[in-house]
XYZ file of C-alpha atoms in Angstrom:
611
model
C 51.149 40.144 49.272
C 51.182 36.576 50.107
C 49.237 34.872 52.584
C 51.502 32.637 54.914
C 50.658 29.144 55.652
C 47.716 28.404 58.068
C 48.973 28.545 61.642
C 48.919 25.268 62.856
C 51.590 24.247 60.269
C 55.343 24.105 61.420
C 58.382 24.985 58.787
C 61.256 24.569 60.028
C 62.886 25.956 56.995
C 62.214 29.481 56.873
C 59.872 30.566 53.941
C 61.812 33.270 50.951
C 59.836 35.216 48.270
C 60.898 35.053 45.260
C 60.220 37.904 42.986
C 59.224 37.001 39.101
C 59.565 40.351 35.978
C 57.019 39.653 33.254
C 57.559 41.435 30.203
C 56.184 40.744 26.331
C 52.608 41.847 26.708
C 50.378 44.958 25.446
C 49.305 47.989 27.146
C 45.569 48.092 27.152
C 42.338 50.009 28.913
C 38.615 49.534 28.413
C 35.482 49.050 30.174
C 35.299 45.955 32.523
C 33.276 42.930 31.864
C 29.796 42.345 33.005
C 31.254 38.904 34.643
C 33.832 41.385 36.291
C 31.417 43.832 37.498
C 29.249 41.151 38.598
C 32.041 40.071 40.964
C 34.191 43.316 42.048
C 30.668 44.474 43.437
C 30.864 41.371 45.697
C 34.550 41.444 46.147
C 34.121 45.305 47.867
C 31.040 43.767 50.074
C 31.937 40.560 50.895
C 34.108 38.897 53.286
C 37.465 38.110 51.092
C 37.461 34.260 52.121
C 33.933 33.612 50.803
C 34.743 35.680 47.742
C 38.355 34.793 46.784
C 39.143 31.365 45.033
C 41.743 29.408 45.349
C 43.421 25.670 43.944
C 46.229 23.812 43.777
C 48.346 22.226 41.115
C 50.572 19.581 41.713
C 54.115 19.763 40.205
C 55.905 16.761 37.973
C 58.984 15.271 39.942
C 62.260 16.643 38.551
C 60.942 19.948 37.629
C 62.769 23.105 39.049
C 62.215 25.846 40.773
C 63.195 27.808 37.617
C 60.934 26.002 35.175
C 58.000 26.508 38.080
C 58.577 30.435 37.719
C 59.389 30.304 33.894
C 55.732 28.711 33.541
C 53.644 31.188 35.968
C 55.642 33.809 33.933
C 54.860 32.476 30.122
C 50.914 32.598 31.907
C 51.473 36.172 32.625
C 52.385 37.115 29.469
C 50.257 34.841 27.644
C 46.529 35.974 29.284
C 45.475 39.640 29.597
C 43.842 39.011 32.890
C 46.849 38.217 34.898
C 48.257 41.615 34.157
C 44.873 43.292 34.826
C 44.124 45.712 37.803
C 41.100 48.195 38.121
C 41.661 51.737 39.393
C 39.140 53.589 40.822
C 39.079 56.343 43.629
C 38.692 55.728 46.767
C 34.239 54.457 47.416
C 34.397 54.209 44.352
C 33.472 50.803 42.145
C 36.004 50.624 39.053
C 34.535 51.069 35.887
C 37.682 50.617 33.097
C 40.205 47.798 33.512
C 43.956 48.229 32.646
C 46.225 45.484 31.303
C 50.116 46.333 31.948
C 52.648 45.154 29.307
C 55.258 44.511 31.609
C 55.364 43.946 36.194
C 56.506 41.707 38.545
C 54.882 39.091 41.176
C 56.181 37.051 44.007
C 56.237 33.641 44.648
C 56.159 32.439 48.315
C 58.310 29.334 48.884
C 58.289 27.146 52.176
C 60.307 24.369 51.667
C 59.963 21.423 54.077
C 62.411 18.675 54.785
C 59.098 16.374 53.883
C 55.488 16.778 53.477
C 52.612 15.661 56.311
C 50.989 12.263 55.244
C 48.620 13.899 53.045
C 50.534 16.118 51.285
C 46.844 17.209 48.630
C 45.018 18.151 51.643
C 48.274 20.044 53.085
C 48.605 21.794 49.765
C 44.779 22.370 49.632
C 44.931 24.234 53.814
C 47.763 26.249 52.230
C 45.869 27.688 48.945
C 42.666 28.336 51.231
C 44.665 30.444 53.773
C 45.616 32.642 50.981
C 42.162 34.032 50.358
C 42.460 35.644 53.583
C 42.889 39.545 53.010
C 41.023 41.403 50.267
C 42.670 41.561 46.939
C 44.116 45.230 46.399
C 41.807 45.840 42.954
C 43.521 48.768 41.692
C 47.417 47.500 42.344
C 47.612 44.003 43.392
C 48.908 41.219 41.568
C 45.525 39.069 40.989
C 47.396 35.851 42.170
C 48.762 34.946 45.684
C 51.467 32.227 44.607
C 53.253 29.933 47.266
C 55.531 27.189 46.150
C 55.792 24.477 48.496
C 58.932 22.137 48.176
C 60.836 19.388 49.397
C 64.292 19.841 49.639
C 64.424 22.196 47.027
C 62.213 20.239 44.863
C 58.741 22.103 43.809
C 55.481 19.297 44.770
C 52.916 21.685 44.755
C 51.978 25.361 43.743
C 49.103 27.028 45.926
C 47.626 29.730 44.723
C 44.664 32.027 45.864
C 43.134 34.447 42.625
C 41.088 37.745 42.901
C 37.666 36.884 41.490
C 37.658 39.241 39.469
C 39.910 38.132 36.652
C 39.356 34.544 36.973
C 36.643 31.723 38.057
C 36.714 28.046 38.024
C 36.912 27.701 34.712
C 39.851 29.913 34.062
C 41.596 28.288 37.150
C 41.680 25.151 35.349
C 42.760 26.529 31.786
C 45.845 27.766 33.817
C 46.364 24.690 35.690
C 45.555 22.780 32.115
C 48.871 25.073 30.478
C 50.960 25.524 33.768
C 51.302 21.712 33.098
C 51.856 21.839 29.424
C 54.356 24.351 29.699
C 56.568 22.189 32.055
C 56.037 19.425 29.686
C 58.022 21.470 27.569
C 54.788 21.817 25.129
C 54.023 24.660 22.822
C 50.969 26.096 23.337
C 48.513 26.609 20.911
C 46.993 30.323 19.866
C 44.471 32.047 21.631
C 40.855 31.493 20.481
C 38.523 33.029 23.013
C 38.655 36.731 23.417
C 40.623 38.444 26.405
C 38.766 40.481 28.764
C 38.967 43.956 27.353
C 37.546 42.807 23.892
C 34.561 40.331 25.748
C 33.726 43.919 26.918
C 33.440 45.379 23.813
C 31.047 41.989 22.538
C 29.187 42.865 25.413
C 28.619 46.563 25.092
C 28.199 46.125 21.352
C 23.831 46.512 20.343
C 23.447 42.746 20.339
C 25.005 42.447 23.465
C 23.013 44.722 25.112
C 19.838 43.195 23.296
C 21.037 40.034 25.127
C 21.632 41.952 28.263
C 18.080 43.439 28.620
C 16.207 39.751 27.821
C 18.234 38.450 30.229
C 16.991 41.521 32.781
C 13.283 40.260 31.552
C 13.686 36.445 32.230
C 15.043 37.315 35.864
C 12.352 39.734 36.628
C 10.009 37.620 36.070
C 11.241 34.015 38.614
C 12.027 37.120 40.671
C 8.218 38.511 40.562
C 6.659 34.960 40.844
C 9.050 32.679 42.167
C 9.584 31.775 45.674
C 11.786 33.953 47.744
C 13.299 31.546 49.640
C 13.552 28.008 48.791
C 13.952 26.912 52.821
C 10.955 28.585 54.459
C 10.201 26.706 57.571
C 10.393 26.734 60.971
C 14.439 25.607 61.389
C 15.242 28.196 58.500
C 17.404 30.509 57.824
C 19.595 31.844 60.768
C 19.178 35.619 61.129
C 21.556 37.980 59.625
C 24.378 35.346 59.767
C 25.998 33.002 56.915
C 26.370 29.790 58.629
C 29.896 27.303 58.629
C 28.840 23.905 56.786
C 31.287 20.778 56.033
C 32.339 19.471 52.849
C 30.005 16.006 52.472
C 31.099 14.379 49.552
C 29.624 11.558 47.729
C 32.079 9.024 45.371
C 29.293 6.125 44.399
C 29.776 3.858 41.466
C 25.974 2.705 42.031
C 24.871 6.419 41.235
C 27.186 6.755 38.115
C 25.623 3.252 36.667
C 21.915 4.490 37.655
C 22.653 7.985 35.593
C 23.770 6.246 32.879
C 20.861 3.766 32.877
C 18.349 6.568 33.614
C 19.560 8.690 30.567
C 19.465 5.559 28.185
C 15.306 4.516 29.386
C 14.600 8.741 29.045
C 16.313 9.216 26.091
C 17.981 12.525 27.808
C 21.382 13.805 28.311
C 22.902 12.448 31.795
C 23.243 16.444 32.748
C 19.092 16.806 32.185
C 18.519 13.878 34.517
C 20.767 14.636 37.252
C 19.659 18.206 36.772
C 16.047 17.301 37.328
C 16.897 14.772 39.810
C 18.380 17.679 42.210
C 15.838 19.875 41.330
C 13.086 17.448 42.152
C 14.792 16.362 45.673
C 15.546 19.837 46.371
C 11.687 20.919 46.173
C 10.729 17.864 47.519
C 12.660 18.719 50.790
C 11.509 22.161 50.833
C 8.117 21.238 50.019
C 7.858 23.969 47.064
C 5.916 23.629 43.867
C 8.895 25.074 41.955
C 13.177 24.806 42.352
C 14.952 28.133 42.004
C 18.303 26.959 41.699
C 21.526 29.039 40.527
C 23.558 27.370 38.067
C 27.235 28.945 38.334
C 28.901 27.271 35.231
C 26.376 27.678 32.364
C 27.772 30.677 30.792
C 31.018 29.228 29.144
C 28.880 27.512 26.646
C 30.287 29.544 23.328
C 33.732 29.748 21.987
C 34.462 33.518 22.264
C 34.504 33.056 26.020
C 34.924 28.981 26.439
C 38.653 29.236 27.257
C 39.054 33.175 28.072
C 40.833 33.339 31.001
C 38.832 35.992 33.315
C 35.861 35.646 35.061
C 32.215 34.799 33.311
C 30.926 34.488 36.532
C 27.141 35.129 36.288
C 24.646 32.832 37.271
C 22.314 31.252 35.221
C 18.891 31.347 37.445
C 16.524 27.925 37.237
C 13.108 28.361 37.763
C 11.877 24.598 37.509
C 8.225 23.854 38.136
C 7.681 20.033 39.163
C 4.096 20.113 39.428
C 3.972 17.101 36.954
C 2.785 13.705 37.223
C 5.946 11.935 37.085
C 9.685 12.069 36.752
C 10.143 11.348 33.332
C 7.459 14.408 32.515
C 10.057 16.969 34.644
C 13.206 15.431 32.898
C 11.493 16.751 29.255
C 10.266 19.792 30.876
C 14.033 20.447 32.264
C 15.685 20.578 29.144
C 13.886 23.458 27.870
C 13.895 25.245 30.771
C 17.588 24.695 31.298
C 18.455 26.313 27.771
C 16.666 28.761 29.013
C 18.234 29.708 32.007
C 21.659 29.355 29.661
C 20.570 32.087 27.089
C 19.382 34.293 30.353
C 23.016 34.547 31.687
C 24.471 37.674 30.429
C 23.605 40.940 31.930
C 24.456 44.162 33.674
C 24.750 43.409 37.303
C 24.740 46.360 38.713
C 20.854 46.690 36.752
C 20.171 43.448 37.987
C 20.456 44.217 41.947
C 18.396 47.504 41.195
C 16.083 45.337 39.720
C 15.973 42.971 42.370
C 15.761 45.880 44.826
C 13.286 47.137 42.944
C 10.898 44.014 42.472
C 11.916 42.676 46.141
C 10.610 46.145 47.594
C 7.360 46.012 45.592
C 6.793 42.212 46.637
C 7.671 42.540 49.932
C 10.051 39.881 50.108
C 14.292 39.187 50.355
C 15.034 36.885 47.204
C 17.874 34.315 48.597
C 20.008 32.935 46.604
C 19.709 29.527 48.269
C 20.013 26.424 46.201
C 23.451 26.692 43.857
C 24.031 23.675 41.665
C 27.282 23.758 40.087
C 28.163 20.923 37.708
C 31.780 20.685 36.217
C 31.845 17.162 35.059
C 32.286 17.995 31.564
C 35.874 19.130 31.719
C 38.734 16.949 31.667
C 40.053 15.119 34.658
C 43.280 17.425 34.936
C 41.295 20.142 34.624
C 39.471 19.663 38.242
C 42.085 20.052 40.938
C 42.664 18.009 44.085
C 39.438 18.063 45.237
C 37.942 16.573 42.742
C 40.541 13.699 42.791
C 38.861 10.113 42.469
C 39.896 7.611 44.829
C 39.356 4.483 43.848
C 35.877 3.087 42.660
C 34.088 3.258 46.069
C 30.553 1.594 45.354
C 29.084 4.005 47.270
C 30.781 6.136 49.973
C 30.216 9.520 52.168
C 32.856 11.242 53.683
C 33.174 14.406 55.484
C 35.444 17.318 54.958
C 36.295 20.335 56.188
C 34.261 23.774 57.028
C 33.632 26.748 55.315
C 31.343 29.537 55.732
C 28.250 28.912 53.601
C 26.516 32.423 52.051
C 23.839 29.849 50.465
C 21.445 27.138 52.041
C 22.747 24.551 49.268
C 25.574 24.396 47.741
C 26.574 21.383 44.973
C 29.780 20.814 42.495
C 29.245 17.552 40.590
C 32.660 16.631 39.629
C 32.439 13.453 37.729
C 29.613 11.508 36.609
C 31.228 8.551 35.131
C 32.403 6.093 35.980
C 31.074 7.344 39.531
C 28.982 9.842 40.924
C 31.289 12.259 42.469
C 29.256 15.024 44.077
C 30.643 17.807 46.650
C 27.859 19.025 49.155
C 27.422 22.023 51.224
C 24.387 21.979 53.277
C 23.132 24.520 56.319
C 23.317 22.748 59.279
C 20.115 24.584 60.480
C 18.397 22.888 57.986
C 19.992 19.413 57.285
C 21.349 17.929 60.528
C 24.850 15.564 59.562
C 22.434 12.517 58.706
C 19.616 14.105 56.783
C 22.513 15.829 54.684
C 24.270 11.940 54.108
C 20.276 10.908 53.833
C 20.162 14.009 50.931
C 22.690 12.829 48.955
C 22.171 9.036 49.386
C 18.539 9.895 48.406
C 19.342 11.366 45.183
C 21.514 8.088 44.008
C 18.193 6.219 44.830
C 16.334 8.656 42.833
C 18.291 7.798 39.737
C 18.374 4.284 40.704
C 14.638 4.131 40.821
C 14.401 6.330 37.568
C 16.953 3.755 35.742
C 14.539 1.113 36.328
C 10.952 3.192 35.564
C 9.205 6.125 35.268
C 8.792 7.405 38.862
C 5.429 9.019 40.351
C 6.766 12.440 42.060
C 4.644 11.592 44.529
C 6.214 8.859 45.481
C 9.400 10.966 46.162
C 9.612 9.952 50.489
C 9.113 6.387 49.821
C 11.489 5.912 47.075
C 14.630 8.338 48.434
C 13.299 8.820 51.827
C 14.274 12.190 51.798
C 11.098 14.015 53.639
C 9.467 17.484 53.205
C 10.380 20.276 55.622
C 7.420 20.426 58.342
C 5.297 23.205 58.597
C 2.660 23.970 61.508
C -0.642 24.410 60.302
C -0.340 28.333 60.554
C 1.852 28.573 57.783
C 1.081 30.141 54.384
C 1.429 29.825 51.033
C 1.060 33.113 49.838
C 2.117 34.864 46.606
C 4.438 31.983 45.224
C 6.132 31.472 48.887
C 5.789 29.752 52.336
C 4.782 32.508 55.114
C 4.785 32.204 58.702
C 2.108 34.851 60.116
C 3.955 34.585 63.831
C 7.274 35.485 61.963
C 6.319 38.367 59.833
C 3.705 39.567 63.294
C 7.277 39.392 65.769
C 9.576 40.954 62.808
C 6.577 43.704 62.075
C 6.541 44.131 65.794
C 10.409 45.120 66.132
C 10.356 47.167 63.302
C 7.483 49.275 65.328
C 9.235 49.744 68.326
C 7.226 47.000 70.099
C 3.681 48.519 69.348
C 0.864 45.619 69.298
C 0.693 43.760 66.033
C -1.633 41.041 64.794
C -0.928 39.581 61.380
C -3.560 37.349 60.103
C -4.313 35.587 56.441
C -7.003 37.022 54.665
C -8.663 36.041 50.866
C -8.707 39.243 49.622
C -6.266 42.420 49.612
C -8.758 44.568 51.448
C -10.606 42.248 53.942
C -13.341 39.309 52.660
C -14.823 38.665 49.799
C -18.052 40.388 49.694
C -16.656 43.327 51.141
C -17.616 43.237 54.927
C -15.308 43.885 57.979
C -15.761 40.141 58.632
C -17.561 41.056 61.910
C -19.542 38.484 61.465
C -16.698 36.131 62.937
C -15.268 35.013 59.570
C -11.664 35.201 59.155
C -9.103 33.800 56.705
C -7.149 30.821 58.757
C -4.170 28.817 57.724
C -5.920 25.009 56.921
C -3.347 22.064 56.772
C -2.871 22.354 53.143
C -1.349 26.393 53.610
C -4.072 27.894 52.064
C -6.369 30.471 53.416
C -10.344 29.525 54.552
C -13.217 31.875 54.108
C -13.770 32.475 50.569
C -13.668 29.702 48.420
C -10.934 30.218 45.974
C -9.894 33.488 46.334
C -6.226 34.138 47.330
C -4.836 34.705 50.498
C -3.051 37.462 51.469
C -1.504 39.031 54.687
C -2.985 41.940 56.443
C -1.015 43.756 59.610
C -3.099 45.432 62.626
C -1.242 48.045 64.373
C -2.906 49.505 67.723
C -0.642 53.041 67.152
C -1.520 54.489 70.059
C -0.446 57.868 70.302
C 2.116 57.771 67.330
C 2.176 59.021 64.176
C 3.040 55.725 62.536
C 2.029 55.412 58.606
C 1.400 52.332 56.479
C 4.142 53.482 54.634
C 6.663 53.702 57.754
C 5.594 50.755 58.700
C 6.533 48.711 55.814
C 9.458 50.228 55.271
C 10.815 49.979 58.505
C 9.876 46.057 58.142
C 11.773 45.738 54.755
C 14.676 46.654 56.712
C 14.416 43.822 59.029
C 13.172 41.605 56.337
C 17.391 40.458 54.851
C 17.990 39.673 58.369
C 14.893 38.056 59.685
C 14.098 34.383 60.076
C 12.660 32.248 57.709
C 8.940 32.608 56.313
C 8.306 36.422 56.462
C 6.945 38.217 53.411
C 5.886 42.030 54.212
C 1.852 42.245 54.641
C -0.006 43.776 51.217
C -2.071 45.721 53.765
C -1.584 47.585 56.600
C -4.116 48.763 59.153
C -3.741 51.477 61.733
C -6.133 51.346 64.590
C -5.598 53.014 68.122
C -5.324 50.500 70.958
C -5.234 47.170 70.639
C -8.665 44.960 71.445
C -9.667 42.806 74.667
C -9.225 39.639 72.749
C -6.009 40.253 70.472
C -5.390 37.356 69.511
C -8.809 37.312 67.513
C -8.592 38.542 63.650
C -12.649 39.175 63.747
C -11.766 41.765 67.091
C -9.088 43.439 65.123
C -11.573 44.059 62.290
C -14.265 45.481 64.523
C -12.047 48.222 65.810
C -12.060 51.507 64.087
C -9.673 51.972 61.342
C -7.473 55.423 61.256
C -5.743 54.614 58.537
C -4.711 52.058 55.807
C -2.759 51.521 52.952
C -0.333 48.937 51.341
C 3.090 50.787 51.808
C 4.264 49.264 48.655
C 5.406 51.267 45.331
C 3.520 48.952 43.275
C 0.543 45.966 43.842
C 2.185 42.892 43.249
């Protein structure tokens, strides 16, 4: 059914539904996609506005109502994935999709006796209201369609899609024909495969060779790779996805520094500004590495490059910029972003059990928190109203609206010539409105700077003035990540029922070095650098005292009732590798060395496997 228009809009003409037969196609079931799995699992978790899509095509003047119809009806017919549904029983996840030959669909109109003054944006609220309301999987029509006119005359369609048949991509292959078709052009054949036969590519032994490497490659940023990209003090909110405006940058300075910066390098203007971000976004989180998701990469071969469903499986960046300079990270990004490419196939239902799996054993909650999404290679009509230039600002930052953000970072680079057009989503607990502007302004400097010379990356403040999150002295760098000791000692101390807990730093897994109780007043203690003092070069790890009392508490209860806190805790807390049961808690708890003195009842890691 389709969603009305939001509720601050007046019609004074009263909306109709129009209702549209489709017939021409073929009957067909298979297995679904691993793109479709990917996102049906999310569309039955997630809230329906973060997970539905939505855009907007504008309409030609003189076109009818009828030709408007006749068009989203030749699309019907035309891709598989319009007439798909996916029938399952009920708590249930579908497993086969089923493509009808013939059906109907309704098209919303609201005609208006004229449009507000900015009749893109007004379009744009309508097509975003439609995402409201889960998508029926095993019935529903996978488009909500409203037509909005002028006197009868169509301006704009808005339209709000299921996830699970299409993504950006295919939104603007149907935008892309929806216009040809009232052009009154023929359309040429289809050359990329529809969804039911993409299945069968995927399912077939070199597909699931392809499937299982990419399972590898992700294991492994997921074993060793930080497990939050934002750990610091002002992180993550608990438990909550936070609402973040639309900054967007339009900057003709940034499209001539990209284009001088990929002559001096000798690189492709995507592997600059693709180590650009990834340098500024570890810069600002003060990492040694940038795990960033890259939406987009995974439309890069013909069988799928115009298949109208969704590919939607992220391509996972693990960048390390511990080099010397900028142009060193630019030739170390383009390998590492084929990489990520080649990685981007896979079961996705193995890759959460995986995840599970390896998160469990480590200890950790892997957040998907930097997503850089670049679109600039498709065509101009391909990228919707939002992506509309406006003139040739020389550099300009506007705010948009809200939306709820389920990431820390989000990017879509729409153009890149002949300016910088870049979309930004940022967590306001993390980037306050001018550090966000600062952000974006920073990376155009960035490229400016890189356009004239090779850069020092540690000259990355002075030369973008973007700073590194701050971090007390007390936290961590443990096992590939930023830990706060306080955070993981008040989470810990929750998960116990409020028993006394004292998490400290220690060099070794089971206590110091040479294999004392550290009685002798030693302990391991957070120096300004993160690291851990008291052995010389041995690596730190967390250790957990729990005064039990009169409980029955385990090491193994213990960290598992912390792993359940862990998705919904604050920033900086990575389960302790050891756990150590003592009965009451000493005089001086606050003291690691009085801890250690105590008698131990019991000890263990709590973990399946040692990281």
């Amino acid at each position: 059914m389709n969603s009305p228009a939001p509720e601050d809009t007046v019609h004074p003409i009263p909306p109709r539904t129009l209702t549209v037969a489709y017939t021409g196609g073929e009957e067909r079931r298979g297995p679904i996609t691993m793109g479709q799995a990917n996102m049906i699992r999310c569309i039955l978790r997630d809230d329906p506005t973060h997970i539905n899509i939505h855009d907007v095509w504008p309409v030609p003047g003189g076109v009818t109502v009828e030709a408007v119809t006749d068009a989203l009806r030749a699309l019907a017919v035309r891709h598989e994935g319009l007439r798909t549904t996916f029938p399952h029983p009920p708590g249930a996840a579908p497993v086969d999709q089923v493509v009808a030959a013939k059906g109907t669909f309704t098209v919303t109109v609201l005609d208006h006796a004229e449009l507000p003054d900015d009749p893109a944006g007004y379009a744009e609220s309508v097509a975003r209201a439609a995402r409201a309301g889960r998508f029926a999987l095993g019935r529903e029509f996978p488009m909500r369609i409203t037509l909005l006119t002028v006197a009868g005359q169509p301006a704009y369609v808005a339209l709000a899609f299921s996830h699970a048949v299409a993504d950006g991509s295919a939104m603007a292959i149907l935008r892309e024909e929806f216009t040809e078709l009232l052009a009154g052009k023929e359309l040429p054949d289809l050359a990329s495969l529809p969804p039911v036969d993409l299945a069968a590519v995927e399912a077939s032994p070199a597909g699931l060779r392809k499937s299982e490497a990419s399972l590898r490659y992700w294991e492994r940023i997921i074993r060793t790779g930080p497990q939050e990209m934002f750990a610091e003090p002002r992180g993550r909110r608990p438990g909550t996805d936070e609402e973040a405006r639309q900054l967007t940058l339009r900057s003709r300075r940034g499209g001539r520094a990209l284009a001088g910066a990929a002559r001096r390098t000798g690189h492709p203007e995507a592997t600059v500004l693709m180590a650009a971000w990834c340098a500024l976004v570890a810069h600002r989180a003060g990492q040694d590495s940038c795990v960033t998701a890259v939406p987009s990469a995974n439309r890069f071969h013909a069988r799928v490059a115009r298949s109208v469903t969704t590919t939607s499986q992220d391509a996972l960046l693990h960048l390390d910029v511990r080099v010397e300079t900028f142009d060193a990270l630019v030739a170390r990004t383009w390998g590492a972003v084929l990489n990520a490419y080649r990685h981007s196939q896979f079961d996705s239902v193995r890759l959460w059990e995986m995840i599970g799996r390896v998160t469990a054993e480590r200890g950790s909650h892997f957040g998907r928190d930097v997503v850089f999404n670049d679109v600039s290679a498709l065509p101009a009509p391909l990228l919707g109203t939002e992506a509309e230039d406006r003139g040739g600002a020389e550099h300009e930052l506007t705010w948009g609206p809200p939306q709820a953000l389920p990431t820390r970072l989000l990017a879509f680079t729409y153009r890149t010539a002949p300016q910088l057009h870049i979309s930004l989503w940022a967590a306001p607990s993390l980037f306050a409105p001018e550090e966000a502007e600062g952000f974006l302004s920073g990376l155009v400097l960035l490229l400016e700077a890189t356009a004239a010379g090779d850069v020092p990356m540690d000259a990355l403040t002075e030369v973008t003035g973007v700073r590194p999150a701050e971090r007390g002295p007390d936290w961590l760098r443990l096992d590939g990540c930023w830990v706060s000791p306080d955070a993981v000692r008040e989470t810990l101390g929750r998960a116990v029922d409020g028993l006394p807990v004292h998490v400290t730093g220690e060099p070794e897994p089971y206590g110091t070095a040479d294999g004392t109780d550290g009685t002798d007043g030693t302990e391991a203690t957070a120096d300004t650098d993160g690291t851990a003092s008291g052995t010389p070069g041995a690596e730190p790890h967390l250790t957990a005292y729990i005064a039990r009392g009169d409980t029955l508490l385990t090491p193994e209860e213990a960290h598992r009732a912390l792993m359940a806190l862990i998705p919904a805790a604050g920033s900086g807390v990575l389960a302790p590798r050891r756990y150590v049961l003592v009965t009451d808690p000493p005089a001086d708890p606050d003291r690691s060395d009085a801890w250690r003195r105590l008698k131990t009842i019991e000890e263990g890691t709590g973990r399946g496997r040692q990281v």
